[in-house]
Amino acid sequence: MRTMMIILAKDLWLRSRDSTLLVYAVVLPLGLAFMFNLVLGGGGGDRLGARYGVADQDRGPAATRFVTGVLRPMAAQGLITLHAVTSREEGRSRTERGELDAVFVIPEGFSAAVGAGRATTLEVVGDVDAPIAVQVAREAAQAYATELRSLRLASPDGTARDLPPAPLTLVDDASAVTRQLDTTTYHAAGMAVFFLFFAVMFGATGILDERSAGTLARLLAAPVSRHAILAGKLLGGVVAAVAGMAILVVASTLLLGARWGDPLGVAALVVAGVLAVTGLTGAVAAFSRTSEEASNRLSGLAMVLGLFGGALFPVAQLGGFAAVASLTPHHWFLRGLADLAGGGSAGEVLVPVAVLLCFAVLGGALATVRIGRLMRV
Amino acid sequence: MAVLEVSGLCKSFGETLAVDGLGFSVGEGETYGLLGPNGAGKTTAISMIAGVLGRDGGEVRVGGQRHHPAGRRTKAMIGYVPQEPALYPDLTGRRNLRFFARLHGLAREEAGRRAAEVLELVGLTGRGDDLVGTYSGGMARRLNIAAGLLNRPRLLILDEPTAGVDPQSRNAIFDAVRRLTADGVAVLYTTHYMEEAERLCDRVGILDGGRMRAEGTRRELVALVGERDQVTLRAEGDLGAAVRALAAIAEAGEVSEREDGVELLVRDARAVLPRILAAVTGTGASVGSVEVREPDLEAVFLHLTGRALRD
């Protein structure tokens, strides 16, 4: 432990004199999040090929009007595909499996309630990994609800039989639609986890830098263990990255209005995410001969994982990409944040945190197995 | 007492046998030189001894204890000075030393004190608070040595410490090594400069192709290969008689007459010199000067390997 701390203190001192870390850990992710938010703010536009289900348990005129008047025209334009589902449960199950992006649940008695002027609901169950598709579904349902109110206002006596006389309440499924990050937080979190690789990288490549500078030989000649040297070097990356992420969370909250959720949950995700990326970078470094080779490989890996993991854009919108997203730490980090976005507590990110820690253990184990090669002068 | 004992040390890199059954010992206060050309296996050998590199076979004992690459107790007795300065250019000299001292287990205050002491020892006190990146090559090498002294080692391993340094820094390094050996430190010194080995080392091991070709004091090495000292006498008188008188000396080899004197090859000239002078003056000749030139390690290396040391 003492050796780790001595190496950590030295590395942090050296790093503090180099602005590169600040740029990669804070300035770039914050700046890009700001730019994306500026350019794509408001949801990022329409999406192509959204798969919507309709669980029409009412089959009355108001329900039919929603399907034929709102959804079918969208399908006719190729914006969406429509699928019939028998129940809310089936719809929810299919969204969780990724077969559908959102399901409209029209409850039994919907048309009767609308006709009688009683309050009723139109529920949208959405896939957490398809935020744009879910947002469009919500907008469609909201538009229909607004249309009903407008028609009611246009008929002051409220007696016209074909006009829906009652207010319609749109209900979001709490575990689905609200389990998504708003655009600002999504871009901030996506950029944060994307650049995490670059912030953590110096810890792992630092060992290779020590080798090329000749100082690794001096470290190895000292009465300290190789594992302590490796841990000390990696810990430097962990501490720097966690500090960078903390600054980023606070700065994006204050400057961009990002809503990260429960601080304890965010902290757990940040630490687990940093450890996961540290493990992976350690493994890559252990299979590289030089710092330059490791940096190149890690840059490529950061790009690929960021792309497939949804750090750059919501990959669920691209169908097949979604299947491989769960193989990336980015996906689990963002999913954990999405779990918190709906007001969830730290306990709700246990699964994402556990998966991230698995990445850390796997990468760390690979690095440890290769420690002999990594520590060769 | 031997501070370092090495036996049967082996290391291969793939098909290449870099060190093949190396064995030698270094005593307290002794400077032992590993002499050999580039690629002879010197750095590989001392990297294994320092615990920086794993070995395929053999045994190393430091201070009488078996030494393993992970052995902290024996590593604590070793000061290791790599061939190239192993320092952080973005840290000051003092901060570099404090960092390495802390790795050797010194407490914060003690590390600061020791850093100041070794800076003084290598003559860098005035530059201790400058970044190492601003040092000249010679200064960096002196600081490199200082870093190897932080733990007050019983065994100091120096890997070609004077390569590429100016004469002033080289002399400063030699002086530092002599002071250390005077204090009882055992020094293992690798070099491919024959002059350095002759000037600094009490004993020398000649390494080539990963194998120890011969070892001993300079004189023992020279004697081992049968080389003889060359004695040149500037003399006046009956030089022919002088040549005949010298040829009668049992230890003498070839004796020849020169324009201004005589020359002969003889084993251990220093021991025989009084008899040589007596033989020449006994013929009535007068001797103006005597020059004894002992064969050097270059000649020994050439004799042992069939090629020059710097080939």
XYZ file of C-alpha atoms in Angstrom:
688
model
C 0.000 0.000 0.000
C 2.826 2.383 0.901
C 4.578 1.760 -2.408
C 1.336 2.338 -4.313
C 0.817 5.649 -2.577
C 4.383 6.809 -3.271
C 4.053 5.974 -6.974
C 0.564 7.491 -7.055
C 1.778 10.749 -5.504
C 4.640 10.982 -7.985
C 2.383 10.279 -10.974
C -0.266 12.757 -9.872
C 2.399 15.405 -9.339
C 3.741 14.818 -12.838
C 0.224 14.749 -14.274
C -0.698 17.990 -12.555
C 2.033 19.708 -14.538
C 0.570 18.446 -17.812
C -2.655 19.962 -19.119
C -3.439 16.962 -21.351
C -5.432 15.194 -18.665
C -7.549 18.261 -17.957
C -8.282 18.575 -21.666
C -9.303 14.928 -22.122
C -11.093 14.461 -18.819
C -12.997 17.735 -18.584
C -12.611 20.284 -21.365
C -13.283 18.065 -24.393
C -16.236 16.090 -22.985
C -17.842 19.209 -21.560
C -17.241 21.209 -24.708
C -18.559 18.487 -27.009
C -21.573 17.873 -24.769
C -22.321 21.580 -25.005
C -21.983 21.537 -28.786
C -24.108 18.394 -29.237
C -26.696 19.863 -26.925
C -26.690 23.044 -28.935
C -26.960 21.309 -32.295
C -29.146 18.340 -31.396
C -30.921 19.737 -28.381
C -34.621 18.862 -28.221
C -34.342 15.191 -28.879
C -32.244 14.861 -31.955
C -35.010 14.823 -34.583
C -37.124 12.099 -36.078
C -36.013 8.555 -36.277
C -36.448 6.024 -39.024
C -38.009 2.616 -38.613
C -39.343 2.888 -35.063
C -41.292 -0.203 -34.077
C -44.480 0.596 -32.211
C -46.974 -1.770 -30.739
C -50.614 -1.075 -29.972
C -52.437 -2.925 -27.224
C -55.985 -1.908 -28.065
C -58.089 -3.313 -25.265
C -60.874 -0.856 -26.022
C -61.554 -1.267 -29.763
C -63.965 1.660 -29.563
C -64.183 4.690 -31.898
C -61.749 6.921 -29.943
C -59.148 4.154 -29.900
C -59.658 3.404 -33.571
C -59.361 7.117 -34.373
C -55.989 7.235 -32.621
C -54.681 4.228 -34.542
C -56.079 5.147 -37.939
C -55.795 8.919 -37.648
C -52.423 9.274 -35.923
C -50.356 6.110 -36.127
C -51.266 4.696 -39.536
C -50.332 7.903 -41.394
C -46.896 7.745 -39.722
C -46.568 4.124 -40.793
C -47.658 5.054 -44.306
C -44.822 7.597 -44.445
C -42.349 4.874 -43.441
C -41.514 6.552 -40.180
C -42.746 3.673 -38.058
C -43.955 0.115 -38.253
C -47.049 -0.903 -36.319
C -47.541 -4.179 -34.519
C -50.566 -5.424 -32.650
C -50.037 -6.732 -29.144
C -52.669 -8.419 -27.013
C -51.945 -6.897 -23.630
C -49.888 -4.393 -21.711
C -47.800 -7.241 -20.304
C -46.965 -8.590 -23.740
C -46.114 -5.091 -24.935
C -43.843 -4.481 -21.984
C -42.169 -7.840 -22.432
C -41.509 -7.160 -26.114
C -40.043 -3.719 -25.408
C -37.758 -5.193 -22.777
C -36.567 -7.764 -25.304
C -35.913 -4.963 -27.762
C -38.483 -6.224 -30.272
C -40.486 -3.017 -29.985
C -39.380 0.509 -29.183
C -42.681 1.620 -27.614
C -46.153 0.282 -27.002
C -49.387 2.298 -26.752
C -51.715 0.777 -24.201
C -55.353 1.812 -24.795
C -57.351 0.550 -21.823
C -60.741 -1.042 -21.992
C -63.468 1.595 -21.711
C -61.278 4.275 -23.237
C -63.812 5.341 -25.893
C -66.683 5.162 -23.445
C -64.845 7.372 -20.995
C -63.950 9.847 -23.712
C -67.558 9.902 -24.894
C -68.913 10.346 -21.389
C -66.480 13.066 -20.499
C -64.753 10.988 -17.821
C -61.036 11.065 -17.235
C -59.107 8.274 -18.876
C -55.550 7.352 -19.757
C -53.388 6.518 -22.756
C -50.223 4.782 -21.646
C -46.881 4.627 -23.425
C -44.479 1.846 -22.473
C -41.026 2.538 -23.897
C -37.675 0.851 -24.361
C -35.074 2.590 -22.228
C -32.482 2.077 -24.956
C -34.600 3.800 -27.622
C -35.061 7.263 -26.188
C -35.804 9.014 -29.471
C -38.425 6.473 -30.532
C -40.043 6.705 -27.113
C -40.009 10.467 -27.260
C -41.744 10.404 -30.666
C -44.367 7.983 -29.289
C -45.013 10.305 -26.382
C -45.314 13.252 -28.747
C -47.824 11.349 -30.898
C -49.949 10.435 -27.897
C -49.680 13.965 -26.553
C -50.734 15.349 -29.930
C -53.816 13.155 -29.905
C -54.682 14.269 -26.367
C -54.278 17.888 -27.424
C -56.456 17.255 -30.462
C -59.239 15.887 -28.260
C -59.103 18.977 -26.038
C -59.126 21.294 -29.064
C -62.172 19.606 -30.519
C -63.908 19.888 -27.176
C -63.177 23.613 -27.009
C -64.386 24.047 -30.600
C -67.818 22.710 -29.579
C -68.863 24.929 -26.646
C -72.077 23.052 -25.939
C -70.211 19.794 -25.854
C -73.105 17.928 -27.332
C -71.781 16.834 -30.678
C -71.789 13.033 -30.571
C -68.687 12.614 -32.687
C -66.598 14.964 -30.608
C -64.689 13.614 -27.672
C -65.901 15.620 -24.735
C -63.525 14.509 -21.993
C -59.918 15.358 -21.071
C -57.389 12.643 -21.822
C -54.467 12.041 -19.519
C -51.242 10.726 -21.003
C -49.522 8.213 -18.722
C -45.858 7.340 -19.011
C -44.783 3.960 -17.804
C -42.587 4.880 -14.846
C -40.148 2.077 -15.415
C -39.748 2.658 -19.103
C -40.346 6.114 -20.494
C -38.901 7.943 -17.537
C -35.892 5.608 -17.480
C -34.168 7.658 -20.067
C -31.751 10.538 -19.853
C -32.766 13.926 -21.071
C -30.789 15.104 -24.070
C -28.429 17.330 -22.113
C -27.570 14.700 -19.525
C -27.251 12.043 -22.211
C -24.710 14.056 -24.168
C -22.771 14.976 -21.015
C -22.732 11.363 -19.808
C -21.955 9.989 -23.263
C -19.002 12.306 -23.742
C -17.826 11.666 -20.180
C -17.703 7.886 -20.616
C -16.293 8.216 -24.132
C -13.359 10.335 -22.980
C -12.904 8.235 -19.864
C -10.655 5.937 -21.893
C -8.349 8.803 -22.726
C -8.270 10.047 -19.145
C -7.504 6.609 -17.697
C -5.087 5.688 -20.446
C -2.036 7.361 -18.968
C -2.099 5.066 -15.955
C -1.742 1.928 -18.039
C 0.542 3.338 -20.688
C 2.584 4.921 -17.908
C 4.142 1.535 -17.192
C 5.280 1.303 -20.795
C 6.513 4.896 -20.587
C 8.564 3.971 -17.505
C 9.997 1.060 -19.447
C 11.059 3.177 -22.411
C 12.471 5.879 -20.115
C 14.487 3.264 -18.212
C 12.923 4.140 -14.865
C 11.034 0.834 -14.731
C 14.375 -0.919 -14.206
C 15.055 1.308 -11.216
C 11.570 0.657 -9.816
C 12.072 -3.082 -10.222
C 15.467 -2.911 -8.537
C 13.889 -1.333 -5.446
C 12.639 -3.617 -2.681
C 9.000 -3.398 -3.776
C 6.671 -5.891 -5.423
C 5.783 -5.813 -9.099
C 2.112 -5.915 -8.253
C 2.480 -2.820 -6.082
C 4.155 -0.994 -8.973
C 1.389 -2.038 -11.386
C -1.336 -1.102 -8.908
C 0.316 2.236 -8.150
C 0.520 3.109 -11.820
C -3.084 2.098 -12.532
C -4.305 3.869 -9.401
C -2.917 7.121 -10.780
C -5.253 6.773 -13.747
C -8.182 5.875 -11.495
C -7.779 8.863 -9.201
C -7.262 11.290 -12.058
C -10.260 9.937 -13.974
C -12.580 9.959 -10.962
C -11.564 13.528 -10.210
C -12.144 14.480 -13.846
C -15.557 12.817 -13.868
C -16.522 14.560 -10.638
C -15.598 17.929 -12.118
C -17.520 17.035 -15.264
C -20.658 16.034 -13.375
C -20.651 19.243 -11.354
C -19.749 21.457 -14.314
C -22.368 19.920 -16.641
C -24.978 20.302 -13.911
C -24.150 23.949 -13.302
C -23.367 25.015 -16.856
C -25.606 22.810 -19.003
C -28.377 21.916 -16.604
C -27.698 18.176 -16.790
C -29.654 16.037 -14.314
C -27.513 13.108 -13.226
C -29.745 11.754 -10.468
C -29.001 10.406 -7.025
C -25.444 11.507 -6.096
C -24.625 8.235 -4.361
C -25.749 6.243 -7.364
C -23.842 8.518 -9.726
C -20.735 8.178 -7.554
C -21.029 4.385 -7.592
C -21.419 4.380 -11.361
C -18.507 6.761 -11.870
C -16.147 4.708 -9.697
C -17.290 1.414 -11.241
C -17.053 2.888 -14.738
C -13.548 4.190 -14.108
C -12.476 0.811 -12.692
C -13.979 -0.990 -15.689
C -12.136 1.194 -18.161
C -8.956 0.948 -16.074
C -9.144 -2.837 -16.216
C -9.582 -2.800 -19.975
C -6.766 -0.316 -20.541
C -4.504 -2.371 -18.266
C -5.256 -5.474 -20.317
C -4.554 -3.697 -23.598
C -1.299 -2.277 -22.214
C -0.272 -5.743 -21.073
C -0.559 -6.981 -24.640
C 1.367 -4.038 -26.109
C 5.079 -3.599 -26.509
C 5.312 0.165 -26.428
C 3.374 3.066 -25.032
C 2.661 4.288 -28.538
C 1.283 0.924 -29.595
C -0.904 0.784 -26.494
C -2.145 4.341 -27.031
C -3.081 3.582 -30.617
C -4.912 0.420 -29.651
C -6.697 2.127 -26.780
C -7.767 5.029 -28.970
C -9.254 2.570 -31.442
C -10.920 0.610 -28.675
C -12.345 3.805 -27.178
C -13.858 4.718 -30.530
C -15.341 1.265 -31.170
C -16.713 0.792 -27.667
C -18.000 4.363 -27.581
C -19.767 3.842 -30.884
C -21.305 0.482 -30.031
C -21.912 1.406 -26.430
C -24.113 4.359 -27.286
C -21.817 7.084 -25.994
C -21.949 8.996 -29.260
C -25.598 8.395 -30.191
C -28.356 6.045 -29.004
C -27.425 2.837 -30.809
C -30.784 1.257 -30.029
C -32.082 3.429 -32.827
C -29.958 1.443 -35.266
C -31.473 -1.972 -34.614
C -28.687 -4.548 -34.856
C -26.145 -2.369 -33.065
C -28.180 -2.610 -29.913
C -27.373 -6.304 -29.588
C -23.669 -5.669 -29.020
C -24.109 -2.586 -26.841
C -24.328 -4.684 -23.699
C -20.777 -5.887 -24.352
C -19.458 -2.419 -23.639
C -18.959 -0.633 -20.310
C -20.398 2.496 -21.906
C -23.805 0.854 -22.259
C -23.931 -0.162 -18.613
C -22.728 3.201 -17.409
C -25.412 4.987 -19.430
C -28.032 2.454 -18.475
C -27.224 2.998 -14.809
C -27.577 6.746 -15.254
C -30.885 6.189 -17.060
C -32.056 4.145 -14.082
C -31.228 7.084 -11.848
C -32.811 9.603 -14.185
C -36.312 8.510 -13.225
C -35.634 9.372 -9.633
C -34.255 5.962 -8.730
C -31.983 5.505 -5.743
C -28.462 4.139 -5.602
C -29.868 0.661 -5.065
C -31.282 0.636 -8.564
C -27.844 0.770 -10.183
C -26.585 -2.384 -8.541
C -26.783 -4.394 -11.750
C -24.947 -1.851 -13.941
C -22.348 -1.362 -11.203
C -21.883 -5.116 -10.867
C -21.443 -5.536 -14.617
C -18.955 -2.668 -14.722
C -16.993 -4.258 -11.897
C -16.938 -7.501 -13.893
C -15.258 -5.594 -16.728
C -12.754 -4.276 -14.166
C -12.010 -7.723 -12.756
C -11.709 -9.303 -16.193
C -9.352 -6.624 -17.480
C -7.391 -6.562 -14.240
C -6.996 -10.337 -14.324
C -5.668 -10.221 -17.874
C -3.211 -7.477 -16.925
C -2.098 -9.443 -13.875
C -1.593 -12.629 -15.876
C 0.615 -10.682 -18.256
C 2.427 -8.781 -15.503
C 5.697 -10.572 -16.216
C 5.666 -9.356 -19.796
C 4.391 -5.929 -18.864
C 7.145 -5.471 -16.297
C 9.922 -6.732 -18.525
C 12.677 -4.182 -19.036
C 33.956 -11.560 2.949
C 32.107 -11.884 -0.370
C 29.215 -9.453 -0.632
C 28.150 -10.893 -3.983
C 28.447 -14.511 -5.067
C 27.230 -15.563 -8.487
C 27.265 -19.103 -9.814
C 25.933 -20.797 -12.910
C 23.926 -17.737 -13.998
C 22.034 -18.378 -17.251
C 19.635 -16.437 -19.434
C 18.263 -17.059 -22.902
C 16.156 -14.884 -25.158
C 14.499 -17.308 -27.525
C 17.255 -19.224 -29.231
C 19.923 -16.780 -28.118
C 21.926 -17.711 -25.052
C 22.730 -14.287 -23.579
C 24.442 -15.438 -20.384
C 25.890 -18.903 -20.085
C 26.890 -20.245 -16.692
C 28.385 -17.051 -15.324
C 30.124 -17.214 -11.955
C 32.207 -14.791 -9.900
C 32.278 -13.047 -6.547
C 32.887 -9.528 -5.271
C 34.305 -8.832 -1.834
C 33.744 -5.982 0.583
C 35.524 -2.831 -0.586
C 36.417 -4.448 -3.895
C 35.713 -3.115 -7.379
C 35.027 -5.924 -9.809
C 34.884 -5.113 -13.486
C 32.921 -7.062 -16.051
C 34.796 -6.269 -19.254
C 33.487 -7.169 -22.640
C 32.366 -5.750 -25.965
C 28.816 -4.594 -26.634
C 26.523 -7.594 -26.719
C 28.779 -9.692 -24.494
C 25.993 -10.179 -21.934
C 27.164 -7.679 -19.321
C 23.908 -5.767 -18.968
C 21.845 -8.953 -18.995
C 24.041 -10.389 -16.266
C 23.841 -7.397 -13.961
C 20.120 -6.958 -14.630
C 19.642 -10.469 -13.257
C 21.907 -9.741 -10.313
C 19.989 -6.530 -9.561
C 16.706 -8.428 -9.645
C 15.398 -6.449 -12.586
C 15.386 -9.451 -14.907
C 14.422 -13.020 -14.127
C 17.036 -15.715 -14.644
C 16.760 -19.111 -16.252
C 19.262 -20.737 -13.934
C 22.027 -20.230 -11.436
C 22.251 -18.684 -8.028
C 22.971 -15.211 -6.726
C 23.820 -14.537 -3.093
C 24.009 -11.044 -1.669
C 25.399 -10.546 1.797
C 25.372 -14.312 2.193
C 21.628 -14.567 1.483
C 20.022 -16.131 -1.558
C 18.772 -13.394 -3.843
C 15.587 -13.697 -5.884
C 14.132 -11.120 -8.288
C 11.335 -10.569 -5.767
C 13.614 -10.677 -2.728
C 13.109 -7.441 -0.866
C 15.655 -8.087 1.890
C 18.528 -8.664 -0.520
C 17.368 -5.896 -2.865
C 17.622 -3.498 0.039
C 21.384 -4.188 0.077
C 21.836 -3.375 -3.608
C 22.263 -0.023 -5.300
C 21.567 -0.261 -9.003
C 22.719 2.291 -11.556
C 21.378 1.514 -15.034
C 23.374 2.305 -18.132
C 21.193 5.218 -19.233
C 20.029 7.788 -16.666
C 16.811 6.360 -15.217
C 15.271 9.578 -13.958
C 12.142 11.665 -14.442
C 13.070 14.727 -16.507
C 10.007 16.665 -15.330
C 11.007 16.337 -11.670
C 13.864 18.187 -9.997
C 16.979 16.243 -9.120
C 16.079 16.434 -5.436
C 12.495 15.260 -6.008
C 13.760 12.352 -8.123
C 16.046 11.286 -5.311
C 13.371 11.687 -2.647
C 11.011 9.502 -4.701
C 13.530 6.676 -5.094
C 14.595 6.985 -1.467
C 10.970 6.583 -0.372
C 10.701 3.462 -2.547
C 13.656 2.090 -0.610
C 11.680 2.499 2.579
C 13.118 5.753 3.903
C 10.716 7.961 5.848
C 9.883 11.352 4.338
C 12.352 13.373 6.426
C 15.115 10.793 6.140
C 14.582 10.666 2.364
C 15.074 14.430 2.178
C 18.252 14.271 4.243
C 19.669 11.369 2.250
C 18.857 13.099 -1.037
C 20.876 16.106 0.125
C 23.796 13.857 1.135
C 24.052 12.051 -2.189
C 23.626 15.304 -4.116
C 26.636 16.556 -2.187
C 28.519 13.336 -2.886
C 28.158 13.705 -6.668
C 28.665 17.459 -6.625
C 25.164 18.502 -7.649
C 23.938 20.321 -4.556
C 23.714 23.593 -6.463
C 21.531 22.071 -9.173
C 19.377 19.872 -6.963
C 16.290 22.021 -7.355
C 16.485 22.248 -11.145
C 14.481 19.971 -13.395
C 16.508 16.974 -14.514
C 15.469 17.757 -18.075
C 17.744 20.800 -17.913
C 20.835 18.784 -16.842
C 23.767 18.058 -19.135
C 24.457 14.416 -19.999
C 27.273 14.226 -17.465
C 25.179 15.766 -14.692
C 22.336 13.356 -15.398
C 24.743 10.432 -15.144
C 26.087 11.705 -11.832
C 22.540 12.041 -10.516
C 21.865 8.546 -11.864
C 24.686 7.267 -9.662
C 23.435 9.297 -6.724
C 20.060 7.558 -7.019
C 21.855 4.225 -6.682
C 23.433 5.298 -3.391
C 20.277 6.403 -1.579
C 19.845 3.153 0.336
C 23.494 3.021 1.475
C 24.054 -0.209 -0.473
C 26.536 -2.912 0.435
C 26.715 -3.758 -3.253
C 26.704 -1.056 -5.907
C 26.056 -2.176 -9.475
C 27.196 0.285 -12.129
C 26.335 -0.465 -15.733
C 28.749 1.418 -17.986
C 28.337 4.633 -15.990
C 30.838 6.649 -18.003
C 29.547 5.908 -21.492
C 29.436 9.178 -23.387
C 30.448 11.474 -20.523
C 33.064 14.206 -20.551
C 36.460 13.599 -18.879
C 35.578 15.831 -15.921
C 32.425 13.877 -15.129
C 34.285 10.614 -15.698
C 36.891 11.577 -13.128
C 34.154 12.632 -10.709
C 32.543 9.223 -11.133
C 35.855 7.435 -10.552
C 36.464 9.488 -7.413
C 33.006 8.653 -6.108
C 33.554 4.936 -6.725
C 36.899 5.028 -4.927
C 35.374 6.781 -1.917
C 32.642 4.167 -1.766
C 35.014 1.220 -1.922
C 37.130 2.874 0.752
C 34.009 2.761 2.916
C 33.657 -0.974 2.272
C 31.087 -0.931 -0.512
C 31.456 -3.749 -3.037
C 31.249 -2.399 -6.578
C 30.303 -4.381 -9.670
C 31.244 -2.306 -12.665
C 30.622 -3.123 -16.297
C 32.509 -1.445 -19.074
C 33.804 -1.990 -22.533
C 36.585 0.512 -21.938
C 39.751 -1.419 -21.187
C 41.375 1.681 -19.681
C 38.588 2.044 -17.141
C 38.809 -1.560 -16.049
C 42.554 -1.267 -15.635
C 42.354 2.029 -13.786
C 39.488 1.325 -11.443
C 38.975 -2.386 -10.908
C 40.724 -4.617 -8.423
C 39.676 -7.664 -10.390
C 38.284 -8.081 -13.842
C 36.119 -10.727 -15.463
C 36.349 -10.912 -19.238
C 32.968 -11.664 -20.717
C 32.303 -12.608 -24.300
C 29.350 -14.329 -25.913
C 27.684 -14.619 -22.516
C 30.539 -16.649 -21.067
C 33.264 -15.747 -18.622
C 36.497 -16.221 -20.558
C 38.831 -15.416 -17.689
C 38.922 -13.488 -14.449
C 41.437 -12.227 -11.943
C 43.573 -9.233 -11.193
C 45.045 -7.478 -14.132
C 48.353 -9.192 -13.509
C 46.745 -12.589 -13.142
C 44.902 -12.143 -16.397
C 48.015 -11.128 -18.217
C 49.931 -14.023 -16.735
C 47.106 -16.368 -17.596
C 47.626 -15.839 -21.264
C 51.393 -15.857 -21.094
C 51.983 -12.264 -22.025
C 55.306 -10.755 -21.066
C 56.348 -7.293 -20.034
C 58.360 -5.250 -22.452
C 61.449 -3.630 -20.870
C 63.306 -0.923 -22.776
C 66.639 0.396 -21.492
C 68.312 3.440 -22.963
C 71.977 2.708 -22.497
C 75.469 3.549 -23.744
C 78.461 1.241 -23.902
C 78.964 -2.277 -25.201
C 75.385 -3.031 -26.116
C 76.290 -6.423 -27.611
C 77.688 -7.527 -24.281
C 74.595 -6.181 -22.577
C 72.355 -8.267 -24.860
C 74.349 -11.403 -24.060
C 74.188 -10.701 -20.336
C 70.435 -10.193 -20.465
C 69.892 -13.371 -22.463
C 71.478 -15.282 -19.623
C 68.629 -14.284 -17.288
C 66.313 -17.263 -16.984
C 63.046 -15.261 -17.151
C 64.107 -13.336 -20.240
C 62.579 -14.063 -23.602
C 63.581 -12.248 -26.730
C 66.448 -9.743 -26.251
C 67.364 -7.297 -28.981
C 69.758 -4.426 -29.507
C 68.343 -1.020 -30.414
C 70.034 2.073 -31.699
C 69.985 3.726 -28.270
C 69.872 0.716 -25.999
C 68.413 -2.756 -25.563
C 64.956 -4.247 -25.342
C 63.725 -7.511 -23.901
C 60.527 -9.388 -23.126
C 60.352 -10.839 -19.650
C 57.861 -12.325 -17.273
C 57.083 -10.150 -14.249
C 59.492 -7.354 -15.118
C 59.084 -5.575 -11.802
C 60.456 -8.564 -9.921
C 63.321 -9.146 -12.314
C 64.200 -5.486 -12.889
C 67.070 -5.340 -10.330
C 68.776 -8.295 -12.015
C 68.276 -6.740 -15.435
C 69.928 -3.522 -14.334
C 72.739 -5.460 -12.659
C 73.341 -7.485 -15.828
C 73.584 -4.411 -18.045
C 75.702 -2.311 -15.714
C 77.876 -5.388 -15.138
C 79.058 -5.116 -18.756
C 80.237 -1.568 -18.153
C 77.322 0.045 -19.950
C 75.550 3.030 -18.389
C 71.738 3.067 -18.188
C 69.998 6.371 -18.927
C 66.377 5.293 -18.437
C 64.196 2.230 -18.030
C 60.669 1.788 -19.352
C 58.500 -1.171 -18.386
C 55.383 -1.692 -20.426
C 53.036 -4.329 -19.174
C 50.663 -5.996 -21.619
C 47.149 -4.574 -21.328
C 43.719 -6.155 -21.148
C 43.151 -5.356 -24.774
C 45.909 -7.792 -25.601
C 44.438 -10.316 -23.204
C 41.019 -10.024 -24.786
C 42.524 -10.361 -28.218
C 44.388 -13.449 -27.095
C 41.288 -15.015 -25.530
C 38.737 -14.268 -28.225
C 40.770 -13.726 -31.334
C 39.319 -10.244 -31.858
C 39.744 -6.768 -30.494
C 37.653 -5.566 -27.540
C 35.872 -2.924 -29.579
C 35.167 -4.981 -32.689
